[in-house]
Amino acid sequence: MNRLKKSEAAYIAGFLDADGSIYVQLKPNKTYRFGFQVAPQIVFFQSQKELTHLGTMREMIGGGHLRIRKDGVVEYIIGDIETMRALLKAVKPYLILKKPQADLMIKILDHKAKVKGREEFLLLAGLVDKFKNLNYSKNRKNTLLEVVNRLKSQ
Amino acid sequence: MNRLKKSEAAYIAGFLDADGSIYVQLKPNKTYRFGFQVAPQIVFFQSQKELTHLGTMREMIGGGHLRIRKDGVVEYIIGDIETMRALLKAVKPYLILKKPQADLMIKILDHKAKVKGREEFLLLAGLVDKFKNLNYSKNRKNTLLEVVNRLKSQ
């Protein structure tokens, strides 16, 4: 990721608070050691006519990729762990609305890097649960409970 | 309006670029001298659950008011000329996407304050037309042409 000026970090914080999303999913995936993939993402949204602008933001940040959805919304997606961590740390002092998400996501990324055993993975799944609560997600599939059940049956 | 820190101005610029609007309407109104009201506005949008956050932004900026629309969208509206001018001047160095709108709006506000006669009002209506082009508005009622026609018939 590029080294951001303070004003760039504050700009990105405002953009993220207005029309961005910080989130993490637990996706069932048998190729992963504990049966679930932990997939964190930072996404910026715009309508397709502002595609160029998300390109400009991508150049400013230096990482991630653009995706045009079928409904015409363009997403600028950052899923790379190191870029996410660096970006969150840079914008955190300026975030208002999504500051709790940024704090918790940094914790999740730090923890994710250290997972060795089952216990640590359960702790990680617990943090992901906490994250879902922050985002008021109504669609709470793959909670800690399900991970526990899955691991029990292995 | 409050005196904004650089990082606050950059944050607001990011928010405005992502989910805000700078626009101006020519509204037919017989109580106005030239038959039209020139109504400029800066608006920030959020879903109703982020009402509190728009309240925080209102405190940061120091001006404007909140409105809850019937569709659940909350608008933070700034329509006061002096607040708009001060805010646009503060955020302009950090705006990317809506920088052309900010530049032209400052011109419109400056010109609006100086309108004395018909010629000056036509020039103002021309600037409003130009602004509509910037925003890609498809609904171009009350263009310069209509103002000219209206004034001819007076």
PDB file of C-alpha atoms in Angstrom:
ATOM      1  CA  MET A   1       0.000   0.000   0.000  1.00  0.00           C
ATOM      2  CA  ASN A   2       1.072   3.583  -0.628  1.00  0.00           C
ATOM      3  CA  ARG A   3       2.100   5.846   2.190  1.00  0.00           C
ATOM      4  CA  LEU A   4      -0.925   8.117   2.645  1.00  0.00           C
ATOM      5  CA  LYS A   5      -0.886  11.794   3.532  1.00  0.00           C
ATOM      6  CA  LYS A   6      -2.992  12.708   6.578  1.00  0.00           C
ATOM      7  CA  SER A   7      -5.504  14.491   4.384  1.00  0.00           C
ATOM      8  CA  GLU A   8      -5.741  11.436   2.091  1.00  0.00           C
ATOM      9  CA  ALA A   9      -6.343   9.175   5.090  1.00  0.00           C
ATOM     10  CA  ALA A  10      -9.035  11.548   6.397  1.00  0.00           C
ATOM     11  CA  TYR A  11     -10.645  11.708   2.937  1.00  0.00           C
ATOM     12  CA  ILE A  12     -10.733   7.910   2.702  1.00  0.00           C
ATOM     13  CA  ALA A  13     -12.188   7.745   6.239  1.00  0.00           C
ATOM     14  CA  GLY A  14     -15.018  10.049   5.203  1.00  0.00           C
ATOM     15  CA  PHE A  15     -15.646   8.038   2.043  1.00  0.00           C
ATOM     16  CA  LEU A  16     -15.620   4.763   3.975  1.00  0.00           C
ATOM     17  CA  ASP A  17     -18.011   6.112   6.624  1.00  0.00           C
ATOM     18  CA  ALA A  18     -20.398   7.356   3.938  1.00  0.00           C
ATOM     19  CA  ASP A  19     -20.365   4.595   1.365  1.00  0.00           C
ATOM     20  CA  GLY A  20     -18.023   1.853   2.373  1.00  0.00           C
ATOM     21  CA  SER A  21     -18.097  -1.351   4.302  1.00  0.00           C
ATOM     22  CA  ILE A  22     -15.720  -3.174   6.598  1.00  0.00           C
ATOM     23  CA  TYR A  23     -16.796  -6.742   7.090  1.00  0.00           C
ATOM     24  CA  VAL A  24     -15.728 -10.308   7.593  1.00  0.00           C
ATOM     25  CA  GLN A  25     -17.417 -13.564   6.716  1.00  0.00           C
ATOM     26  CA  LEU A  26     -16.996 -17.098   7.912  1.00  0.00           C
ATOM     27  CA  LYS A  27     -17.437 -19.184   4.782  1.00  0.00           C
ATOM     28  CA  PRO A  28     -17.803 -22.956   5.040  1.00  0.00           C
ATOM     29  CA  ASN A  29     -14.933 -24.385   3.006  1.00  0.00           C
ATOM     30  CA  LYS A  30     -13.674 -27.914   3.364  1.00  0.00           C
ATOM     31  CA  THR A  31     -10.250 -27.132   1.974  1.00  0.00           C
ATOM     32  CA  TYR A  32      -9.557 -25.011   5.069  1.00  0.00           C
ATOM     33  CA  ARG A  33      -8.142 -26.612   8.175  1.00  0.00           C
ATOM     34  CA  PHE A  34     -11.052 -25.804  10.476  1.00  0.00           C
ATOM     35  CA  GLY A  35     -13.749 -26.142   7.813  1.00  0.00           C
ATOM     36  CA  PHE A  36     -14.257 -22.390   7.487  1.00  0.00           C
ATOM     37  CA  GLN A  37     -12.521 -19.616   5.631  1.00  0.00           C
ATOM     38  CA  VAL A  38     -12.278 -16.290   7.454  1.00  0.00           C
ATOM     39  CA  ALA A  39     -12.736 -13.731   4.664  1.00  0.00           C
ATOM     40  CA  PRO A  40     -12.329 -10.078   5.679  1.00  0.00           C
ATOM     41  CA  GLN A  41     -12.908  -7.236   3.212  1.00  0.00           C
ATOM     42  CA  ILE A  42     -12.987  -3.488   2.908  1.00  0.00           C
ATOM     43  CA  VAL A  43     -15.284  -2.326   0.111  1.00  0.00           C
ATOM     44  CA  PHE A  44     -16.073   1.092  -1.338  1.00  0.00           C
ATOM     45  CA  PHE A  45     -19.266   1.406  -3.383  1.00  0.00           C
ATOM     46  CA  GLN A  46     -20.297   3.758  -6.167  1.00  0.00           C
ATOM     47  CA  SER A  47     -22.643   3.783  -9.115  1.00  0.00           C
ATOM     48  CA  GLN A  48     -21.110   2.728 -12.409  1.00  0.00           C
ATOM     49  CA  LYS A  49     -20.763   6.288 -13.675  1.00  0.00           C
ATOM     50  CA  GLU A  50     -18.243   6.905 -10.886  1.00  0.00           C
ATOM     51  CA  LEU A  51     -16.093   3.954 -11.920  1.00  0.00           C
ATOM     52  CA  THR A  52     -13.221   6.325 -12.728  1.00  0.00           C
ATOM     53  CA  HIS A  53     -13.342   7.803  -9.257  1.00  0.00           C
ATOM     54  CA  LEU A  54     -12.976   4.421  -7.584  1.00  0.00           C
ATOM     55  CA  GLY A  55     -10.021   3.904  -9.935  1.00  0.00           C
ATOM     56  CA  THR A  56      -8.540   7.144  -8.603  1.00  0.00           C
ATOM     57  CA  MET A  57      -9.014   5.916  -5.038  1.00  0.00           C
ATOM     58  CA  ARG A  58      -7.371   2.631  -5.954  1.00  0.00           C
ATOM     59  CA  GLU A  59      -4.345   4.556  -7.234  1.00  0.00           C
ATOM     60  CA  MET A  60      -4.303   6.669  -4.071  1.00  0.00           C
ATOM     61  CA  ILE A  61      -4.384   3.612  -1.813  1.00  0.00           C
ATOM     62  CA  GLY A  62      -2.297   1.309  -3.995  1.00  0.00           C
ATOM     63  CA  GLY A  63      -3.987  -2.084  -3.733  1.00  0.00           C
ATOM     64  CA  GLY A  64      -7.252  -3.943  -4.235  1.00  0.00           C
ATOM     65  CA  HIS A  65      -9.361  -4.347  -7.348  1.00  0.00           C
ATOM     66  CA  LEU A  66     -12.534  -3.027  -8.972  1.00  0.00           C
ATOM     67  CA  ARG A  67     -15.590  -5.125  -9.748  1.00  0.00           C
ATOM     68  CA  ILE A  68     -18.723  -4.131 -11.663  1.00  0.00           C
ATOM     69  CA  ARG A  69     -21.785  -5.879 -10.256  1.00  0.00           C
ATOM     70  CA  LYS A  70     -24.706  -6.938 -12.406  1.00  0.00           C
ATOM     71  CA  ASP A  71     -26.884  -4.253 -10.808  1.00  0.00           C
ATOM     72  CA  GLY A  72     -24.494  -1.551 -12.045  1.00  0.00           C
ATOM     73  CA  VAL A  73     -22.855  -0.867  -8.685  1.00  0.00           C
ATOM     74  CA  VAL A  74     -19.069  -0.714  -8.799  1.00  0.00           C
ATOM     75  CA  GLU A  75     -17.140  -2.124  -5.875  1.00  0.00           C
ATOM     76  CA  TYR A  76     -13.552  -1.315  -5.003  1.00  0.00           C
ATOM     77  CA  ILE A  77     -12.548  -4.321  -2.934  1.00  0.00           C
ATOM     78  CA  ILE A  78      -9.532  -4.719  -0.678  1.00  0.00           C
ATOM     79  CA  GLY A  79      -9.147  -8.261   0.634  1.00  0.00           C
ATOM     80  CA  ASP A  80      -5.386  -8.527   1.045  1.00  0.00           C
ATOM     81  CA  ILE A  81      -4.618  -8.789   4.766  1.00  0.00           C
ATOM     82  CA  GLU A  82      -1.544  -6.561   4.805  1.00  0.00           C
ATOM     83  CA  THR A  83      -3.204  -3.827   2.737  1.00  0.00           C
ATOM     84  CA  MET A  84      -6.306  -3.968   4.964  1.00  0.00           C
ATOM     85  CA  ARG A  85      -4.249  -3.701   8.115  1.00  0.00           C
ATOM     86  CA  ALA A  86      -2.176  -0.772   6.821  1.00  0.00           C
ATOM     87  CA  LEU A  87      -5.250   1.029   5.479  1.00  0.00           C
ATOM     88  CA  LEU A  88      -7.263   0.571   8.684  1.00  0.00           C
ATOM     89  CA  LYS A  89      -4.388   1.823  10.802  1.00  0.00           C
ATOM     90  CA  ALA A  90      -4.011   4.886   8.555  1.00  0.00           C
ATOM     91  CA  VAL A  91      -7.698   5.853   8.503  1.00  0.00           C
ATOM     92  CA  LYS A  92      -8.620   4.918  12.088  1.00  0.00           C
ATOM     93  CA  PRO A  93      -7.760   8.299  13.639  1.00  0.00           C
ATOM     94  CA  TYR A  94     -10.264   9.946  11.272  1.00  0.00           C
ATOM     95  CA  LEU A  95     -13.067   7.391  11.155  1.00  0.00           C
ATOM     96  CA  ILE A  96     -16.185   8.237  13.152  1.00  0.00           C
ATOM     97  CA  LEU A  97     -19.054   5.937  12.207  1.00  0.00           C
ATOM     98  CA  LYS A  98     -17.009   2.834  11.424  1.00  0.00           C
ATOM     99  CA  LYS A  99     -14.302   3.286  14.063  1.00  0.00           C
ATOM    100  CA  PRO A 100     -15.557   0.328  16.176  1.00  0.00           C
ATOM    101  CA  GLN A 101     -15.482  -1.884  13.064  1.00  0.00           C
ATOM    102  CA  ALA A 102     -11.928  -0.758  12.256  1.00  0.00           C
ATOM    103  CA  ASP A 103     -10.751  -1.486  15.813  1.00  0.00           C
ATOM    104  CA  LEU A 104     -12.305  -4.924  15.872  1.00  0.00           C
ATOM    105  CA  MET A 105     -11.138  -5.759  12.357  1.00  0.00           C
ATOM    106  CA  ILE A 106      -7.527  -4.945  13.257  1.00  0.00           C
ATOM    107  CA  LYS A 107      -7.910  -7.309  16.233  1.00  0.00           C
ATOM    108  CA  ILE A 108      -9.320 -10.014  13.921  1.00  0.00           C
ATOM    109  CA  LEU A 109      -6.497  -9.595  11.387  1.00  0.00           C
ATOM    110  CA  ASP A 110      -3.881  -9.740  14.139  1.00  0.00           C
ATOM    111  CA  HIS A 111      -5.500 -12.810  15.636  1.00  0.00           C
ATOM    112  CA  LYS A 112      -5.977 -14.505  12.253  1.00  0.00           C
ATOM    113  CA  ALA A 113      -2.229 -14.360  11.639  1.00  0.00           C
ATOM    114  CA  LYS A 114      -1.576 -16.189  14.920  1.00  0.00           C
ATOM    115  CA  VAL A 115      -4.120 -19.030  14.745  1.00  0.00           C
ATOM    116  CA  LYS A 116      -2.404 -22.369  15.291  1.00  0.00           C
ATOM    117  CA  GLY A 117      -4.921 -24.610  17.007  1.00  0.00           C
ATOM    118  CA  ARG A 118      -8.611 -25.208  17.490  1.00  0.00           C
ATOM    119  CA  GLU A 119      -8.929 -22.978  20.576  1.00  0.00           C
ATOM    120  CA  GLU A 120      -7.419 -20.034  18.760  1.00  0.00           C
ATOM    121  CA  PHE A 121      -9.682 -20.618  15.790  1.00  0.00           C
ATOM    122  CA  LEU A 122     -12.733 -20.603  18.089  1.00  0.00           C
ATOM    123  CA  LEU A 123     -11.573 -17.314  19.569  1.00  0.00           C
ATOM    124  CA  LEU A 124     -11.244 -15.954  16.030  1.00  0.00           C
ATOM    125  CA  ALA A 125     -14.777 -17.180  15.174  1.00  0.00           C
ATOM    126  CA  GLY A 126     -15.983 -15.425  18.350  1.00  0.00           C
ATOM    127  CA  LEU A 127     -14.439 -12.156  17.188  1.00  0.00           C
ATOM    128  CA  VAL A 128     -16.146 -12.574  13.804  1.00  0.00           C
ATOM    129  CA  ASP A 129     -19.462 -13.031  15.645  1.00  0.00           C
ATOM    130  CA  LYS A 130     -18.833  -9.847  17.584  1.00  0.00           C
ATOM    131  CA  PHE A 131     -18.145  -8.117  14.286  1.00  0.00           C
ATOM    132  CA  LYS A 132     -21.457  -9.219  12.833  1.00  0.00           C
ATOM    133  CA  ASN A 133     -23.211  -7.694  15.827  1.00  0.00           C
ATOM    134  CA  LEU A 134     -21.454  -4.385  15.158  1.00  0.00           C
ATOM    135  CA  ASN A 135     -22.706  -4.342  11.581  1.00  0.00           C
ATOM    136  CA  TYR A 136     -26.274  -5.186  12.706  1.00  0.00           C
ATOM    137  CA  SER A 137     -26.246  -8.107  10.313  1.00  0.00           C
ATOM    138  CA  LYS A 138     -29.600  -9.844  10.243  1.00  0.00           C
ATOM    139  CA  ASN A 139     -28.286 -12.707   8.193  1.00  0.00           C
ATOM    140  CA  ARG A 140     -26.228 -14.441  10.835  1.00  0.00           C
ATOM    141  CA  LYS A 141     -25.228 -17.707   9.258  1.00  0.00           C
ATOM    142  CA  ASN A 142     -22.033 -19.458  10.305  1.00  0.00           C
ATOM    143  CA  THR A 143     -21.860 -18.189  13.843  1.00  0.00           C
ATOM    144  CA  LEU A 144     -19.451 -19.344  16.525  1.00  0.00           C
ATOM    145  CA  LEU A 145     -22.064 -21.916  17.526  1.00  0.00           C
ATOM    146  CA  GLU A 146     -21.951 -23.528  14.115  1.00  0.00           C
ATOM    147  CA  VAL A 147     -18.175 -23.592  14.097  1.00  0.00           C
ATOM    148  CA  VAL A 148     -18.228 -25.296  17.496  1.00  0.00           C
ATOM    149  CA  ASN A 149     -20.739 -27.853  16.248  1.00  0.00           C
ATOM    150  CA  ARG A 150     -18.765 -28.503  13.106  1.00  0.00           C
ATOM    151  CA  LEU A 151     -15.535 -28.967  15.032  1.00  0.00           C
ATOM    152  CA  LYS A 152     -17.246 -31.330  17.465  1.00  0.00           C
ATOM    153  CA  SER A 153     -18.289 -33.600  14.631  1.00  0.00           C
ATOM    154  CA  GLN A 154     -14.800 -33.751  13.114  1.00  0.00           C
TER     155      GLN A 154
ATOM    156  CA  MET B   1     -20.049  27.674  10.597  1.00  0.00           C
ATOM    157  CA  ASN B   2     -17.331  26.191  12.797  1.00  0.00           C
ATOM    158  CA  ARG B   3     -13.693  26.547  11.936  1.00  0.00           C
ATOM    159  CA  LEU B   4     -12.735  23.116  10.605  1.00  0.00           C
ATOM    160  CA  LYS B   5      -9.453  21.312  11.133  1.00  0.00           C
ATOM    161  CA  LYS B   6      -7.768  20.160   7.909  1.00  0.00           C
ATOM    162  CA  SER B   7      -8.510  16.537   8.738  1.00  0.00           C
ATOM    163  CA  GLU B   8     -12.188  17.389   9.365  1.00  0.00           C
ATOM    164  CA  ALA B   9     -12.402  19.192   6.030  1.00  0.00           C
ATOM    165  CA  ALA B  10     -10.768  16.213   4.276  1.00  0.00           C
ATOM    166  CA  TYR B  11     -13.152  13.807   6.050  1.00  0.00           C
ATOM    167  CA  ILE B  12     -16.179  15.851   4.966  1.00  0.00           C
ATOM    168  CA  ALA B  13     -14.793  15.969   1.400  1.00  0.00           C
ATOM    169  CA  GLY B  14     -14.589  12.182   1.339  1.00  0.00           C
ATOM    170  CA  PHE B  15     -18.103  11.861   2.742  1.00  0.00           C
ATOM    171  CA  LEU B  16     -19.474  14.376   0.238  1.00  0.00           C
ATOM    172  CA  ASP B  17     -17.759  12.648  -2.702  1.00  0.00           C
ATOM    173  CA  ALA B  18     -19.152   9.280  -1.602  1.00  0.00           C
ATOM    174  CA  ASP B  19     -22.668  10.072  -0.510  1.00  0.00           C
ATOM    175  CA  GLY B  20     -23.385  13.744  -0.816  1.00  0.00           C
ATOM    176  CA  SER B  21     -24.732  16.141  -3.350  1.00  0.00           C
ATOM    177  CA  ILE B  22     -24.016  19.728  -4.348  1.00  0.00           C
ATOM    178  CA  TYR B  23     -26.776  21.132  -6.467  1.00  0.00           C
ATOM    179  CA  VAL B  24     -28.821  24.140  -7.393  1.00  0.00           C
ATOM    180  CA  GLN B  25     -32.334  24.465  -8.700  1.00  0.00           C
ATOM    181  CA  LEU B  26     -34.178  27.200 -10.507  1.00  0.00           C
ATOM    182  CA  LYS B  27     -37.675  27.078  -9.045  1.00  0.00           C
ATOM    183  CA  PRO B  28     -40.502  29.053 -10.647  1.00  0.00           C
ATOM    184  CA  ASN B  29     -41.769  31.383  -7.934  1.00  0.00           C
ATOM    185  CA  LYS B  30     -43.826  34.474  -8.640  1.00  0.00           C
ATOM    186  CA  THR B  31     -42.881  36.163  -5.402  1.00  0.00           C
ATOM    187  CA  TYR B  32     -39.282  36.457  -6.658  1.00  0.00           C
ATOM    188  CA  ARG B  33     -38.272  39.455  -8.739  1.00  0.00           C
ATOM    189  CA  PHE B  34     -37.318  37.518 -11.868  1.00  0.00           C
ATOM    190  CA  GLY B  35     -39.972  34.810 -11.489  1.00  0.00           C
ATOM    191  CA  PHE B  36     -37.494  32.180 -10.316  1.00  0.00           C
ATOM    192  CA  GLN B  37     -35.887  31.302  -7.040  1.00  0.00           C
ATOM    193  CA  VAL B  38     -32.259  30.153  -7.221  1.00  0.00           C
ATOM    194  CA  ALA B  39     -32.051  27.436  -4.536  1.00  0.00           C
ATOM    195  CA  PRO B  40     -28.588  25.957  -3.924  1.00  0.00           C
ATOM    196  CA  GLN B  41     -28.034  23.097  -1.472  1.00  0.00           C
ATOM    197  CA  ILE B  42     -25.401  20.781  -0.093  1.00  0.00           C
ATOM    198  CA  VAL B  43     -26.892  17.487   1.100  1.00  0.00           C
ATOM    199  CA  PHE B  44     -25.379  14.460   2.857  1.00  0.00           C
ATOM    200  CA  PHE B  45     -27.377  11.215   2.705  1.00  0.00           C
ATOM    201  CA  GLN B  46     -27.518   8.199   5.001  1.00  0.00           C
ATOM    202  CA  SER B  47     -29.956   5.473   5.937  1.00  0.00           C
ATOM    203  CA  GLN B  48     -32.093   6.212   8.972  1.00  0.00           C
ATOM    204  CA  LYS B  49     -30.020   4.023  11.271  1.00  0.00           C
ATOM    205  CA  GLU B  50     -27.127   6.449  10.773  1.00  0.00           C
ATOM    206  CA  LEU B  51     -29.214   9.451  11.828  1.00  0.00           C
ATOM    207  CA  THR B  52     -26.924   9.987  14.821  1.00  0.00           C
ATOM    208  CA  HIS B  53     -23.886  10.141  12.589  1.00  0.00           C
ATOM    209  CA  LEU B  54     -25.374  12.901  10.435  1.00  0.00           C
ATOM    210  CA  GLY B  55     -26.087  14.683  13.729  1.00  0.00           C
ATOM    211  CA  THR B  56     -22.388  14.366  14.593  1.00  0.00           C
ATOM    212  CA  MET B  57     -21.468  15.834  11.205  1.00  0.00           C
ATOM    213  CA  ARG B  58     -23.903  18.689  11.781  1.00  0.00           C
ATOM    214  CA  GLU B  59     -22.144  19.460  15.074  1.00  0.00           C
ATOM    215  CA  MET B  60     -18.756  19.258  13.367  1.00  0.00           C
ATOM    216  CA  ILE B  61     -19.808  21.671  10.623  1.00  0.00           C
ATOM    217  CA  GLY B  62     -22.087  23.882  12.728  1.00  0.00           C
ATOM    218  CA  GLY B  63     -25.072  24.653  10.514  1.00  0.00           C
ATOM    219  CA  GLY B  64     -27.848  23.087   8.453  1.00  0.00           C
ATOM    220  CA  HIS B  65     -30.618  20.729   9.492  1.00  0.00           C
ATOM    221  CA  LEU B  66     -31.610  17.068   9.347  1.00  0.00           C
ATOM    222  CA  ARG B  67     -34.657  15.711   7.537  1.00  0.00           C
ATOM    223  CA  ILE B  68     -36.046  12.179   7.548  1.00  0.00           C
ATOM    224  CA  ARG B  69     -37.584  11.323   4.195  1.00  0.00           C
ATOM    225  CA  LYS B  70     -40.591   9.042   3.840  1.00  0.00           C
ATOM    226  CA  ASP B  71     -38.389   6.360   2.257  1.00  0.00           C
ATOM    227  CA  GLY B  72     -36.251   6.231   5.419  1.00  0.00           C
ATOM    228  CA  VAL B  73     -33.286   8.130   4.001  1.00  0.00           C
ATOM    229  CA  VAL B  74     -31.962  10.862   6.270  1.00  0.00           C
ATOM    230  CA  GLU B  75     -30.730  14.064   4.680  1.00  0.00           C
ATOM    231  CA  TYR B  76     -28.421  16.572   6.301  1.00  0.00           C
ATOM    232  CA  ILE B  77     -29.189  19.719   4.340  1.00  0.00           C
ATOM    233  CA  ILE B  78     -27.196  22.948   4.192  1.00  0.00           C
ATOM    234  CA  GLY B  79     -28.998  25.691   2.308  1.00  0.00           C
ATOM    235  CA  ASP B  80     -27.691  28.804   4.019  1.00  0.00           C
ATOM    236  CA  ILE B  81     -25.538  30.711   1.538  1.00  0.00           C
ATOM    237  CA  GLU B  82     -22.794  31.767   3.941  1.00  0.00           C
ATOM    238  CA  THR B  83     -22.456  28.278   5.460  1.00  0.00           C
ATOM    239  CA  MET B  84     -22.351  26.734   1.981  1.00  0.00           C
ATOM    240  CA  ARG B  85     -19.692  29.139   0.811  1.00  0.00           C
ATOM    241  CA  ALA B  86     -17.512  28.606   3.900  1.00  0.00           C
ATOM    242  CA  LEU B  87     -17.941  24.821   3.758  1.00  0.00           C
ATOM    243  CA  LEU B  88     -17.171  24.594   0.037  1.00  0.00           C
ATOM    244  CA  LYS B  89     -14.049  26.718   0.453  1.00  0.00           C
ATOM    245  CA  ALA B  90     -12.890  24.522   3.349  1.00  0.00           C
ATOM    246  CA  VAL B  91     -13.432  21.163   1.604  1.00  0.00           C
ATOM    247  CA  LYS B  92     -12.423  22.172  -1.947  1.00  0.00           C
ATOM    248  CA  PRO B  93      -8.711  21.348  -1.561  1.00  0.00           C
ATOM    249  CA  TYR B  94      -9.656  17.751  -0.646  1.00  0.00           C
ATOM    250  CA  LEU B  95     -12.590  17.084  -2.962  1.00  0.00           C
ATOM    251  CA  ILE B  96     -11.874  14.883  -5.967  1.00  0.00           C
ATOM    252  CA  LEU B  97     -15.105  13.746  -7.582  1.00  0.00           C
ATOM    253  CA  LYS B  98     -17.205  16.829  -6.838  1.00  0.00           C
ATOM    254  CA  LYS B  99     -14.461  19.447  -7.170  1.00  0.00           C
ATOM    255  CA  PRO B 100     -15.915  20.875 -10.427  1.00  0.00           C
ATOM    256  CA  GLN B 101     -19.314  21.209  -8.732  1.00  0.00           C
ATOM    257  CA  ALA B 102     -17.724  22.991  -5.754  1.00  0.00           C
ATOM    258  CA  ASP B 103     -15.862  25.427  -8.013  1.00  0.00           C
ATOM    259  CA  LEU B 104     -18.942  26.268 -10.050  1.00  0.00           C
ATOM    260  CA  MET B 105     -21.170  26.503  -6.957  1.00  0.00           C
ATOM    261  CA  ILE B 106     -18.819  29.042  -5.350  1.00  0.00           C
ATOM    262  CA  LYS B 107     -19.058  31.062  -8.582  1.00  0.00           C
ATOM    263  CA  ILE B 108     -22.875  30.834  -8.480  1.00  0.00           C
ATOM    264  CA  LEU B 109     -23.041  31.894  -4.821  1.00  0.00           C
ATOM    265  CA  ASP B 110     -20.717  34.838  -5.482  1.00  0.00           C
ATOM    266  CA  HIS B 111     -22.736  35.866  -8.516  1.00  0.00           C
ATOM    267  CA  LYS B 112     -26.087  35.406  -6.745  1.00  0.00           C
ATOM    268  CA  ALA B 113     -25.059  37.944  -4.120  1.00  0.00           C
ATOM    269  CA  LYS B 114     -24.372  40.543  -6.810  1.00  0.00           C
ATOM    270  CA  VAL B 115     -27.466  40.210  -9.012  1.00  0.00           C
ATOM    271  CA  LYS B 116     -29.091  43.576  -9.519  1.00  0.00           C
ATOM    272  CA  GLY B 117     -30.661  43.531 -12.957  1.00  0.00           C
ATOM    273  CA  ARG B 118     -32.089  41.268 -15.613  1.00  0.00           C
ATOM    274  CA  GLU B 119     -28.768  40.726 -17.438  1.00  0.00           C
ATOM    275  CA  GLU B 120     -27.070  39.598 -14.261  1.00  0.00           C
ATOM    276  CA  PHE B 121     -29.933  37.273 -13.477  1.00  0.00           C
ATOM    277  CA  LEU B 122     -29.653  35.709 -16.940  1.00  0.00           C
ATOM    278  CA  LEU B 123     -25.945  35.159 -16.373  1.00  0.00           C
ATOM    279  CA  LEU B 124     -26.810  33.479 -13.065  1.00  0.00           C
ATOM    280  CA  ALA B 125     -29.406  31.264 -14.786  1.00  0.00           C
ATOM    281  CA  GLY B 126     -26.709  30.354 -17.337  1.00  0.00           C
ATOM    282  CA  LEU B 127     -24.381  29.264 -14.546  1.00  0.00           C
ATOM    283  CA  VAL B 128     -27.176  27.141 -13.051  1.00  0.00           C
ATOM    284  CA  ASP B 129     -27.607  25.508 -16.494  1.00  0.00           C
ATOM    285  CA  LYS B 130     -23.915  24.753 -16.598  1.00  0.00           C
ATOM    286  CA  PHE B 131     -24.209  23.206 -13.150  1.00  0.00           C
ATOM    287  CA  LYS B 132     -26.994  20.882 -14.262  1.00  0.00           C
ATOM    288  CA  ASN B 133     -24.751  19.646 -17.055  1.00  0.00           C
ATOM    289  CA  LEU B 134     -22.032  18.837 -14.493  1.00  0.00           C
ATOM    290  CA  ASN B 135     -24.452  16.718 -12.481  1.00  0.00           C
ATOM    291  CA  TYR B 136     -25.642  14.902 -15.641  1.00  0.00           C
ATOM    292  CA  SER B 137     -29.199  15.830 -14.747  1.00  0.00           C
ATOM    293  CA  LYS B 138     -31.673  14.323 -17.192  1.00  0.00           C
ATOM    294  CA  ASN B 139     -34.552  16.283 -15.772  1.00  0.00           C
ATOM    295  CA  ARG B 140     -33.668  19.683 -17.126  1.00  0.00           C
ATOM    296  CA  LYS B 141     -36.680  21.819 -16.410  1.00  0.00           C
ATOM    297  CA  ASN B 142     -36.357  25.561 -15.946  1.00  0.00           C
ATOM    298  CA  THR B 143     -33.347  26.102 -18.132  1.00  0.00           C
ATOM    299  CA  LEU B 144     -31.883  29.441 -19.179  1.00  0.00           C
ATOM    300  CA  LEU B 145     -34.134  29.286 -22.236  1.00  0.00           C
ATOM    301  CA  GLU B 146     -37.244  29.213 -20.083  1.00  0.00           C
ATOM    302  CA  VAL B 147     -35.999  32.090 -17.958  1.00  0.00           C
ATOM    303  CA  VAL B 148     -35.394  34.099 -21.110  1.00  0.00           C
ATOM    304  CA  ASN B 149     -38.888  33.299 -22.401  1.00  0.00           C
ATOM    305  CA  ARG B 150     -40.478  34.139 -19.068  1.00  0.00           C
ATOM    306  CA  LEU B 151     -38.649  37.456 -18.854  1.00  0.00           C
ATOM    307  CA  LYS B 152     -39.639  38.312 -22.441  1.00  0.00           C
ATOM    308  CA  SER B 153     -43.311  37.945 -21.587  1.00  0.00           C
ATOM    309  CA  GLN B 154     -43.106  40.178 -18.514  1.00  0.00           C
TER     310      GLN B 154
END
